[in-house]
Coordinates of C-alpha atoms in Angstrom, one line a residue:
Chain A
M851 CA 110.1 56.6 84.4
T852 CA 111.8 59.0 82.2
I853 CA 112.3 62.7 83.3
Q854 CA 110.0 63.7 80.4
T855 CA 107.2 61.6 81.7
M856 CA 107.7 62.9 85.2
L857 CA 107.5 66.5 84.0
S858 CA 104.5 66.0 81.9
M859 CA 102.6 64.4 84.8
L860 CA 103.8 67.4 87.0
F861 CA 102.5 69.8 84.4
G862 CA 99.2 68.0 84.3
G863 CA 98.9 68.6 88.1
F864 CA 100.1 72.1 87.6
Q865 CA 97.2 72.9 85.4
T866 CA 94.9 71.9 88.3
S867 CA 96.8 74.2 90.5
L868 CA 96.6 77.0 88.1
A869 CA 92.9 76.4 87.8
I870 CA 92.5 76.7 91.6
F871 CA 94.6 79.8 91.5
A872 CA 92.6 81.6 88.7
L873 CA 89.2 80.6 89.9
T874 CA 90.2 81.8 93.5
L875 CA 91.3 85.2 92.1
V876 CA 88.3 85.6 89.9
G877 CA 85.9 84.8 92.7
A878 CA 87.8 86.3 95.8
L879 CA 89.0 89.7 94.3
P880 CA 85.4 90.9 93.7
L881 CA 83.7 89.2 96.7
G882 CA 86.6 90.7 98.9
V883 CA 85.3 94.2 97.8
L884 CA 81.7 93.4 98.8
V885 CA 82.9 92.0 102.2
A886 CA 85.0 95.0 102.8
L887 CA 82.1 97.2 102.1
A888 CA 79.7 95.2 104.2
R889 CA 82.3 95.1 107.0
Q890 CA 82.2 99.0 107.0
S891 CA 78.4 99.1 106.5
R892 CA 76.2 101.2 108.6
I893 CA 73.9 98.3 109.1
K894 CA 75.6 97.0 112.4
P895 CA 74.3 93.5 112.3
L896 CA 75.7 93.1 108.7
A897 CA 79.1 94.6 109.8
W898 CA 79.1 92.3 112.7
L899 CA 78.4 89.3 110.7
M900 CA 81.4 90.2 108.3
R901 CA 83.7 90.6 111.4
I902 CA 82.8 87.1 112.5
Y903 CA 83.2 85.6 109.1
I904 CA 86.5 87.3 108.5
S905 CA 87.7 86.2 112.0
I906 CA 86.7 82.6 111.4
M907 CA 88.3 82.5 108.0
R908 CA 91.6 83.9 109.3
G909 CA 91.5 82.1 112.6
T910 CA 91.1 78.5 111.3
P911 CA 93.2 76.5 108.9
L912 CA 92.3 76.6 105.3
M913 CA 92.7 72.8 105.2
L914 CA 90.1 72.4 107.9
Q915 CA 87.8 74.8 106.0
M916 CA 88.1 72.6 102.9
F917 CA 87.0 69.7 104.9
A918 CA 84.1 71.4 106.5
I919 CA 82.8 72.7 103.1
Y920 CA 83.3 69.2 101.5
F921 CA 81.4 67.3 104.2
A922 CA 78.8 70.0 105.1
P923 CA 76.3 69.3 102.3
Y924 CA 76.2 65.6 103.5
Y925 CA 76.0 66.2 107.3
V926 CA 73.8 69.2 107.2
F927 CA 71.6 68.5 104.2
G928 CA 72.0 64.8 103.7
I929 CA 73.1 65.5 100.1
Q930 CA 75.1 62.5 98.6
L931 CA 78.7 63.4 97.7
N932 CA 79.9 62.8 94.2
P933 CA 83.3 62.7 92.6
G934 CA 83.1 66.5 91.7
S935 CA 82.2 67.5 95.2
K936 CA 86.0 67.5 96.2
W937 CA 86.9 70.0 93.5
T938 CA 83.9 72.3 94.3
A939 CA 84.8 72.2 98.0
V940 CA 88.4 73.2 97.2
V941 CA 87.4 76.1 95.0
V942 CA 84.6 77.3 97.3
A943 CA 87.0 77.1 100.4
F944 CA 89.8 78.9 98.6
I945 CA 87.4 81.7 97.4
I946 CA 85.7 82.4 100.7
N947 CA 88.9 82.1 102.6
Y948 CA 91.0 84.5 100.4
A949 CA 88.0 86.9 100.1
A950 CA 88.3 87.4 103.9
Y951 CA 92.0 88.3 103.6
F952 CA 91.4 90.4 100.6
A953 CA 88.5 92.3 102.3
E954 CA 90.9 93.3 105.2
I955 CA 93.5 94.6 102.7
Y956 CA 90.8 96.5 100.8
R957 CA 89.5 97.9 104.1
S958 CA 92.8 99.1 105.1
G959 CA 93.1 100.9 101.6
I960 CA 89.7 102.4 101.7
Q961 CA 90.3 103.7 105.2
S962 CA 93.5 105.4 104.0
I963 CA 91.7 107.5 101.4
P964 CA 91.6 111.1 102.9
R965 CA 88.1 112.4 103.8
G966 CA 88.6 115.5 101.6
Q967 CA 88.3 113.1 98.4
Y968 CA 84.8 112.0 99.6
E969 CA 83.9 115.7 100.3
A970 CA 85.1 116.9 97.0
A971 CA 83.1 114.2 95.4
E972 CA 79.9 114.9 97.4
V973 CA 80.0 118.6 96.8
L974 CA 80.4 117.9 93.0
G975 CA 77.3 115.8 93.2
Y976 CA 78.8 112.3 92.6
T977 CA 76.5 109.5 94.1
G978 CA 78.0 107.1 96.6
S979 CA 78.7 104.4 94.1
Q980 CA 80.1 106.8 91.5
T981 CA 82.5 108.1 94.2
F982 CA 83.5 104.5 95.1
V983 CA 84.1 103.2 91.6
R984 CA 85.5 106.4 90.0
I985 CA 87.4 108.0 92.7
V986 CA 88.1 105.8 95.7
L987 CA 88.7 102.3 94.2
P988 CA 91.4 103.4 91.7
Q989 CA 93.3 104.9 94.4
V990 CA 92.8 102.0 96.8
V991 CA 94.1 99.6 94.0
K992 CA 97.5 101.5 94.0
R993 CA 97.8 101.7 97.7
I994 CA 97.2 98.0 98.4
L995 CA 99.1 96.5 95.4
P996 CA 102.1 95.5 97.6
A997 CA 100.0 93.9 100.2
M998 CA 98.0 92.1 97.6
G999 CA 101.1 90.9 95.9
N1000 CA 101.9 89.0 99.1
E1001 CA 98.6 87.3 99.2
V1002 CA 98.7 86.3 95.6
I1003 CA 102.0 84.7 95.8
T1004 CA 100.9 82.9 99.1
L1005 CA 97.9 81.6 97.0
I1006 CA 100.1 79.9 94.4
K1007 CA 101.8 77.9 97.2
D1008 CA 98.5 77.4 99.1
T1009 CA 97.0 75.5 96.1
S1010 CA 99.2 72.6 97.3
L1011 CA 96.8 72.4 100.3
A1012 CA 94.2 70.7 97.9
F1013 CA 96.4 67.7 98.2
S1014 CA 95.0 67.0 101.6
I1015 CA 91.4 66.5 100.3
G1016 CA 92.6 64.4 97.4
V1017 CA 92.4 66.8 94.4
A1018 CA 95.4 65.9 92.2
E1019 CA 97.2 69.2 91.8
M1020 CA 100.9 69.4 91.2
F1021 CA 102.0 68.6 94.8
S1022 CA 99.8 65.5 95.0
T1023 CA 101.2 64.4 91.6
A1024 CA 104.8 65.0 92.8
R1025 CA 104.3 63.1 96.0
A1026 CA 102.8 60.1 94.2
I1027 CA 105.6 59.9 91.8
V1028 CA 108.0 60.3 94.7
A1029 CA 106.4 57.3 96.5
S1030 CA 106.2 55.0 93.4
Q1031 CA 109.6 55.9 91.7
V1032 CA 111.7 56.2 94.9
T1033 CA 113.3 59.5 93.8
M1034 CA 113.2 63.1 95.2
L1035 CA 113.4 64.7 91.7
P1036 CA 109.6 65.4 91.3
F1037 CA 109.8 67.5 94.6
L1038 CA 112.7 69.5 93.1
F1039 CA 110.9 69.9 89.8
A1040 CA 107.7 71.0 91.6
A1041 CA 109.6 73.5 93.7
G1042 CA 111.1 74.9 90.5
I1043 CA 107.6 75.3 88.9
Y1044 CA 106.2 77.0 92.0
W1045 CA 109.1 79.4 92.0
V1046 CA 109.1 80.2 88.3
S1047 CA 105.3 80.9 88.5
N1048 CA 105.8 83.3 91.4
F1049 CA 108.6 85.0 89.6
V1050 CA 106.2 85.6 86.7
I1051 CA 103.6 86.9 89.1
E1052 CA 106.2 89.2 90.8
S1053 CA 107.2 90.6 87.5
L1054 CA 103.6 91.2 86.6
L1055 CA 103.0 92.9 89.8
A1056 CA 106.2 95.1 89.5
A1057 CA 105.0 96.1 85.9
L1058 CA 101.5 97.1 87.3
E1059 CA 103.1 99.1 90.2
H1060 CA 105.2 100.9 87.7
R1061 CA 102.1 101.7 85.6
L1062 CA 100.4 103.2 88.7
D1063 CA 103.5 105.1 89.5
Y1064 CA 102.5 108.2 87.3
Y1065 CA 101.0 109.8 90.4
H1066 CA 101.5 110.1 94.1
E1067 CA 99.7 111.9 96.8
Chain B
M1308 CA 62.8 126.1 85.1
R1309 CA 64.9 128.9 86.3
A1310 CA 67.4 126.5 87.7
N1311 CA 67.9 124.8 84.5
A1312 CA 68.5 128.1 82.7
A1313 CA 71.0 128.9 85.5
Q1314 CA 72.8 125.6 85.0
Q1315 CA 73.1 126.1 81.4
A1316 CA 74.7 129.5 81.7
G1317 CA 78.5 129.5 81.9
P1318 CA 80.3 131.4 84.7
A1319 CA 81.1 134.0 82.0
D1320 CA 77.5 134.8 81.8
A1321 CA 77.2 135.5 85.5
A1322 CA 76.6 139.1 84.9
A1323 CA 73.8 138.6 82.6
K1324 CA 72.4 136.0 84.9
G1325 CA 72.4 138.6 87.8
Q1326 CA 70.3 140.9 85.7
G1327 CA 68.0 138.0 84.6
A1328 CA 67.2 137.1 88.2
A1329 CA 64.1 139.2 88.2
D1330 CA 62.6 137.4 91.1
G1331 CA 65.4 139.0 93.3
L1332 CA 65.7 136.1 95.6
P1333 CA 69.1 135.7 97.4
V1334 CA 71.2 133.0 95.8
V1335 CA 71.8 131.6 99.1
S1336 CA 69.9 132.3 102.4
L1337 CA 70.9 130.9 105.8
C1338 CA 68.6 131.9 108.6
H1339 CA 69.1 131.5 112.4
V1340 CA 71.6 128.7 111.9
R1341 CA 72.8 126.9 115.1
K1342 CA 75.4 124.1 115.1
S1343 CA 77.1 122.4 118.1
F1344 CA 79.8 119.8 118.1
G1345 CA 78.8 117.8 121.1
E1346 CA 78.3 120.4 123.9
V1347 CA 80.5 123.1 122.2
P1348 CA 78.4 125.6 120.2
V1349 CA 80.1 126.5 117.0
L1350 CA 77.4 128.6 115.2
R1351 CA 75.0 130.6 117.3
D1352 CA 72.1 132.1 115.4
I1353 CA 73.8 133.0 112.1
T1354 CA 71.8 134.7 109.5
L1355 CA 73.3 135.4 106.0
E1356 CA 72.0 136.2 102.7
V1357 CA 74.0 136.5 99.5
Q1358 CA 72.6 138.4 96.4
R1359 CA 73.3 137.5 92.9
G1360 CA 76.6 138.9 91.7
E1361 CA 77.7 139.7 95.2
V1362 CA 81.1 138.9 96.7
V1363 CA 81.2 138.3 100.4
A1364 CA 84.2 137.9 102.5
I1365 CA 84.0 136.2 105.8
I1366 CA 86.8 137.0 108.2
G1367 CA 87.6 136.2 111.7
A1368 CA 89.8 134.3 114.1
S1369 CA 90.3 130.5 113.8
G1370 CA 87.6 128.7 115.6
G1371 CA 85.2 131.4 115.1
G1372 CA 82.9 129.2 112.9
K1373 CA 83.6 130.5 109.6
S1374 CA 84.5 127.1 108.0
T1375 CA 81.6 125.4 109.8
L1376 CA 79.2 127.9 108.4
L1377 CA 80.5 127.2 104.8
R1378 CA 80.4 123.5 105.6
C1379 CA 76.7 123.9 106.6
A1380 CA 76.0 125.9 103.5
T1381 CA 77.5 123.2 101.3
L1382 CA 75.7 120.4 103.1
L1383 CA 78.9 118.8 104.3
E1384 CA 77.7 119.4 107.8
R1385 CA 74.2 119.3 109.1
M1386 CA 72.8 122.4 111.1
D1387 CA 71.1 121.7 114.4
A1388 CA 68.7 124.5 113.8
G1389 CA 67.8 127.1 111.2
S1390 CA 66.9 127.2 107.5
L1391 CA 68.8 127.0 104.3
S1392 CA 67.5 127.9 100.8
Y1393 CA 69.2 128.2 97.4
A1394 CA 67.2 130.9 95.5
G1395 CA 63.8 129.5 96.6
L1396 CA 64.9 125.9 96.7
E1397 CA 64.3 125.1 100.4
V1398 CA 66.9 122.6 101.5
A1399 CA 66.2 122.9 105.3
R1400 CA 63.6 124.7 107.3
D1401 CA 63.3 125.3 110.9
E1402 CA 60.7 123.1 112.6
G1403 CA 60.3 123.9 116.2
G1404 CA 63.8 124.9 116.8
R1405 CA 65.2 122.0 114.7
A1406 CA 66.5 121.9 111.2
A1407 CA 64.3 119.7 109.0
Y1408 CA 66.1 118.7 105.7
A1409 CA 64.4 118.2 102.5
D1410 CA 64.3 114.9 100.7
K1411 CA 67.3 113.6 98.7
A1412 CA 66.2 114.8 95.3
T1413 CA 66.0 118.3 96.7
V1414 CA 69.3 118.1 98.4
R1415 CA 70.8 116.8 95.2
E1416 CA 69.3 119.8 93.2
A1417 CA 70.7 122.2 95.8
R1418 CA 74.2 120.6 95.4
S1419 CA 74.2 121.6 91.7
R1420 CA 73.8 125.1 92.7
F1421 CA 77.0 125.8 94.4
G1422 CA 80.7 124.9 94.1
L1423 CA 83.2 124.7 96.9
V1424 CA 87.0 125.4 96.8
F1425 CA 88.8 123.7 99.6
Q1426 CA 91.8 125.0 101.6
G1427 CA 93.6 121.7 100.6
Y1428 CA 92.3 121.7 97.0
N1429 CA 91.2 118.0 97.2
L1430 CA 91.8 117.3 93.6
F1431 CA 91.6 113.8 92.5
P1432 CA 95.2 112.7 92.5
H1433 CA 94.8 109.8 89.9
W1434 CA 93.3 112.0 87.2
D1435 CA 95.0 114.6 85.1
V1436 CA 93.9 118.2 85.0
M1437 CA 91.4 117.7 82.2
R1438 CA 89.8 114.7 83.7
N1439 CA 89.5 116.6 87.1
I1440 CA 87.7 119.4 85.4
C1441 CA 85.6 117.2 82.9
D1442 CA 84.6 114.2 84.9
A1443 CA 81.8 115.6 87.1
P1444 CA 80.2 117.6 84.2
E1445 CA 80.2 114.2 82.3
T1446 CA 79.4 111.8 85.0
V1447 CA 77.1 113.9 87.2
Q1448 CA 75.4 116.1 84.8
G1449 CA 75.6 113.7 81.9
R1450 CA 77.0 116.3 79.5
P1451 CA 78.6 115.2 76.2
K1452 CA 82.3 114.6 76.3
E1453 CA 83.1 117.0 73.5
E1454 CA 81.3 119.9 75.1
A1455 CA 82.8 119.3 78.6
E1456 CA 86.3 119.1 77.2
A1457 CA 85.8 122.2 75.1
E1458 CA 84.7 124.0 78.2
A1459 CA 87.5 122.5 80.3
R1460 CA 90.1 123.8 77.7
E1461 CA 88.5 127.2 78.0
L1462 CA 88.7 127.0 81.9
V1463 CA 92.2 125.9 81.7
R1464 CA 93.1 128.9 79.6
R1465 CA 91.3 131.3 81.8
M1466 CA 93.0 129.9 84.9
G1467 CA 96.3 130.3 83.2
L1468 CA 97.0 126.6 83.2
E1469 CA 98.0 126.3 79.6
G1470 CA 100.3 123.3 79.1
C1471 CA 99.1 121.5 82.2
E1472 CA 96.1 119.7 80.6
R1473 CA 97.8 116.3 80.9
K1474 CA 99.5 116.7 84.0
V1475 CA 98.5 115.1 87.3
P1476 CA 97.9 117.2 90.4
C1477 CA 101.3 116.0 92.0
E1478 CA 103.2 117.6 89.1
L1479 CA 101.6 121.0 89.8
S1480 CA 102.5 123.8 92.3
G1481 CA 100.0 124.4 95.1
G1482 CA 98.8 127.6 93.3
Q1483 CA 98.2 125.6 90.1
Q1484 CA 96.4 123.0 92.0
Q1485 CA 94.1 125.5 93.6
R1486 CA 93.4 127.0 90.2
V1487 CA 92.5 123.5 88.9
S1488 CA 90.2 123.2 91.8
I1489 CA 88.5 126.4 91.0
A1490 CA 88.1 125.4 87.3
R1491 CA 86.6 122.1 88.5
A1492 CA 84.0 123.9 90.5
L1493 CA 83.3 126.4 87.6
A1494 CA 82.8 123.6 85.2
M1495 CA 79.6 122.7 87.0
H1496 CA 78.2 126.2 86.5
P1497 CA 77.3 126.9 90.1
D1498 CA 75.1 129.9 91.1
V1499 CA 77.5 130.6 93.9
L1500 CA 81.1 129.6 94.6
Y1501 CA 82.4 129.2 98.1
F1502 CA 86.1 129.4 99.0
D1503 CA 87.2 128.0 102.4
E1504 CA 90.6 129.7 103.0
P1505 CA 91.7 129.2 99.4
T1506 CA 95.2 130.5 99.9
S1507 CA 96.1 129.3 103.5
A1508 CA 98.3 126.5 102.3
L1509 CA 100.2 128.8 99.8
D1510 CA 103.3 131.0 99.9
P1511 CA 102.8 134.7 99.0
Q1512 CA 103.9 134.2 95.4
L1513 CA 101.3 131.4 94.8
T1514 CA 98.8 133.1 96.8
S1515 CA 98.9 136.1 94.5
E1516 CA 98.3 133.8 91.4
V1517 CA 95.0 132.5 93.0
L1518 CA 93.9 135.7 94.3
K1519 CA 94.2 137.1 90.7
V1520 CA 92.0 134.4 89.4
I1521 CA 89.4 135.1 92.1
R1522 CA 89.6 138.8 91.4
G1523 CA 89.0 138.2 87.7
L1524 CA 85.8 136.1 88.7
A1525 CA 84.6 139.0 90.9
E1526 CA 84.9 141.3 87.9
E1527 CA 82.7 139.0 86.0
H1528 CA 80.2 139.2 88.8
M1529 CA 80.4 135.6 89.9
T1530 CA 78.6 135.3 93.2
M1531 CA 81.2 134.3 95.7
V1532 CA 81.6 133.6 99.5
I1533 CA 85.2 133.7 100.5
V1534 CA 86.5 132.7 104.0
T1535 CA 89.9 134.4 104.1
H1536 CA 92.7 135.6 106.2
E1537 CA 93.8 138.0 103.4
M1538 CA 92.5 141.3 104.7
A1539 CA 94.0 143.4 101.8
F1540 CA 92.3 141.0 99.3
A1541 CA 88.9 141.1 101.1
R1542 CA 89.1 144.9 101.2
D1543 CA 89.9 144.9 97.5
V1544 CA 87.4 142.4 96.1
A1545 CA 84.6 142.1 98.5
D1546 CA 81.2 144.0 98.2
R1547 CA 80.5 143.0 101.8
V1548 CA 82.8 141.8 104.8
V1549 CA 81.4 139.7 107.5
F1550 CA 83.3 139.5 110.8
M1551 CA 82.5 136.4 112.7
D1552 CA 83.7 135.5 116.3
E1553 CA 82.6 132.9 118.7
G1554 CA 80.0 131.5 116.4
R1555 CA 78.3 134.9 115.8
I1556 CA 78.3 137.5 113.2
V1557 CA 79.7 140.5 115.1
E1558 CA 79.8 143.0 112.4
E1559 CA 79.0 143.3 108.7
G1560 CA 79.1 146.0 106.0
T1561 CA 81.2 147.4 103.1
P1562 CA 85.0 146.6 103.5
E1563 CA 85.3 150.3 104.3
Q1564 CA 82.9 150.1 107.2
V1565 CA 84.1 146.8 108.7
L1566 CA 87.9 147.0 108.0
V1567 CA 88.5 150.7 108.2
H1568 CA 86.0 152.0 110.6
P1569 CA 84.8 149.0 112.7
T1570 CA 82.2 149.9 115.4
Q1571 CA 82.6 146.8 117.5
E1572 CA 85.4 146.4 120.0
R1573 CA 85.9 142.7 119.0
T1574 CA 86.3 143.6 115.3
R1575 CA 88.9 146.3 116.3
A1576 CA 90.8 143.8 118.5
F1577 CA 90.8 141.3 115.7
L1578 CA 92.1 143.8 113.0
A1579 CA 94.7 145.1 115.4
H1580 CA 96.0 141.7 116.3
G1581 CA 96.0 140.8 112.5
K1582 CA 98.3 143.7 111.8
D1583 CA 101.1 142.9 114.2

């Protein structure tokens, strides 16, 4: 097998990794906000439910969660699994797992906004949702950006966990080539691609941090 | 109807507004207000009315209940007992020794009638000066952007903040930030403007900038209630001085009466202490 063939196979797998990455962000970034708000809700049962949800998501392996979500429809509802089920299970598991982590980061950010901001908004007549969207959230984003950067970088690497359930992302592809061609090169290439992707993400985050640097408290 | 008229009038029209208030209702009226934090009584039977165009200074030692009174009047804190009205709009009334608050719509309407200037400014740090002043008129009152901006520019000029329009709060001095926060409150066209120790966080130089602005508003007959430690300023600007101690109004009257010829022992003690 030529190196070119190897690389093109790896990039094929990388597209799947990227799709998991992108869908997770698109789903988990907004879901995390809702979870964070529900976690701080005045409705106690809702707040407790969110605490338990976050605790389970953080307290058990993501790999196990993928399997649970993959098999749950069959064992609980008797729904027949189809070839697309694995892909759905991976994406759902990633979204609800990452939403829990994001929610805790959002919560730390929301709680760090001084009371005076809420009071100023209240006296000016802003509604609760206007206050959150216009005044609190933009400040939260700036505060949590470094912590979110960590999670996003972890997410790129975590996409390799989809390998365990049999979704052919880049790591699965690399491992298959390694086994069939008896060479370690695919692992080296895969490592390089993961690292370069994260380098790009780090640069984007740094640029975003720089853009938000126009003010401080 | 009257509320709408008042909202549309700019702060510069405050004098005209005062004459126009033929009904003669006090702008704000607090009656028999009580408030405790847990077991600790902070306000014990406070009654205070402020007339249109009046400037009231509230003085007294820390912990005397001045700030809590302002927080009750601005609905940041709920009274335990007593009543609160804004020119006939009943926000809370006394029901068998407990304060019963009106529905959300009434509370919302009441909020449009006052502004509050905080000790710590509480500007929105992610917005520039213009956005800090324009945003509430646009977002809360739904006024057109051009109108809100034109008025904000006028307020910037009156506050002596020309050239700061595009600066964010962290680029401004404390005195400038406090003047932005006064502009932000004025942009909402309140009937009454509350100040909670507006210069306590400022050095003497910056304090005088802010006091100058407040004095200017007093000359335009803006209705104001000012919690302050600046005795000379209170004497100079206020129509009425209220001395509070241990949750009660101990003495009130003209600055001359309260600050120069106090009749109560506690007022004398406070004033003597303040001078050393």
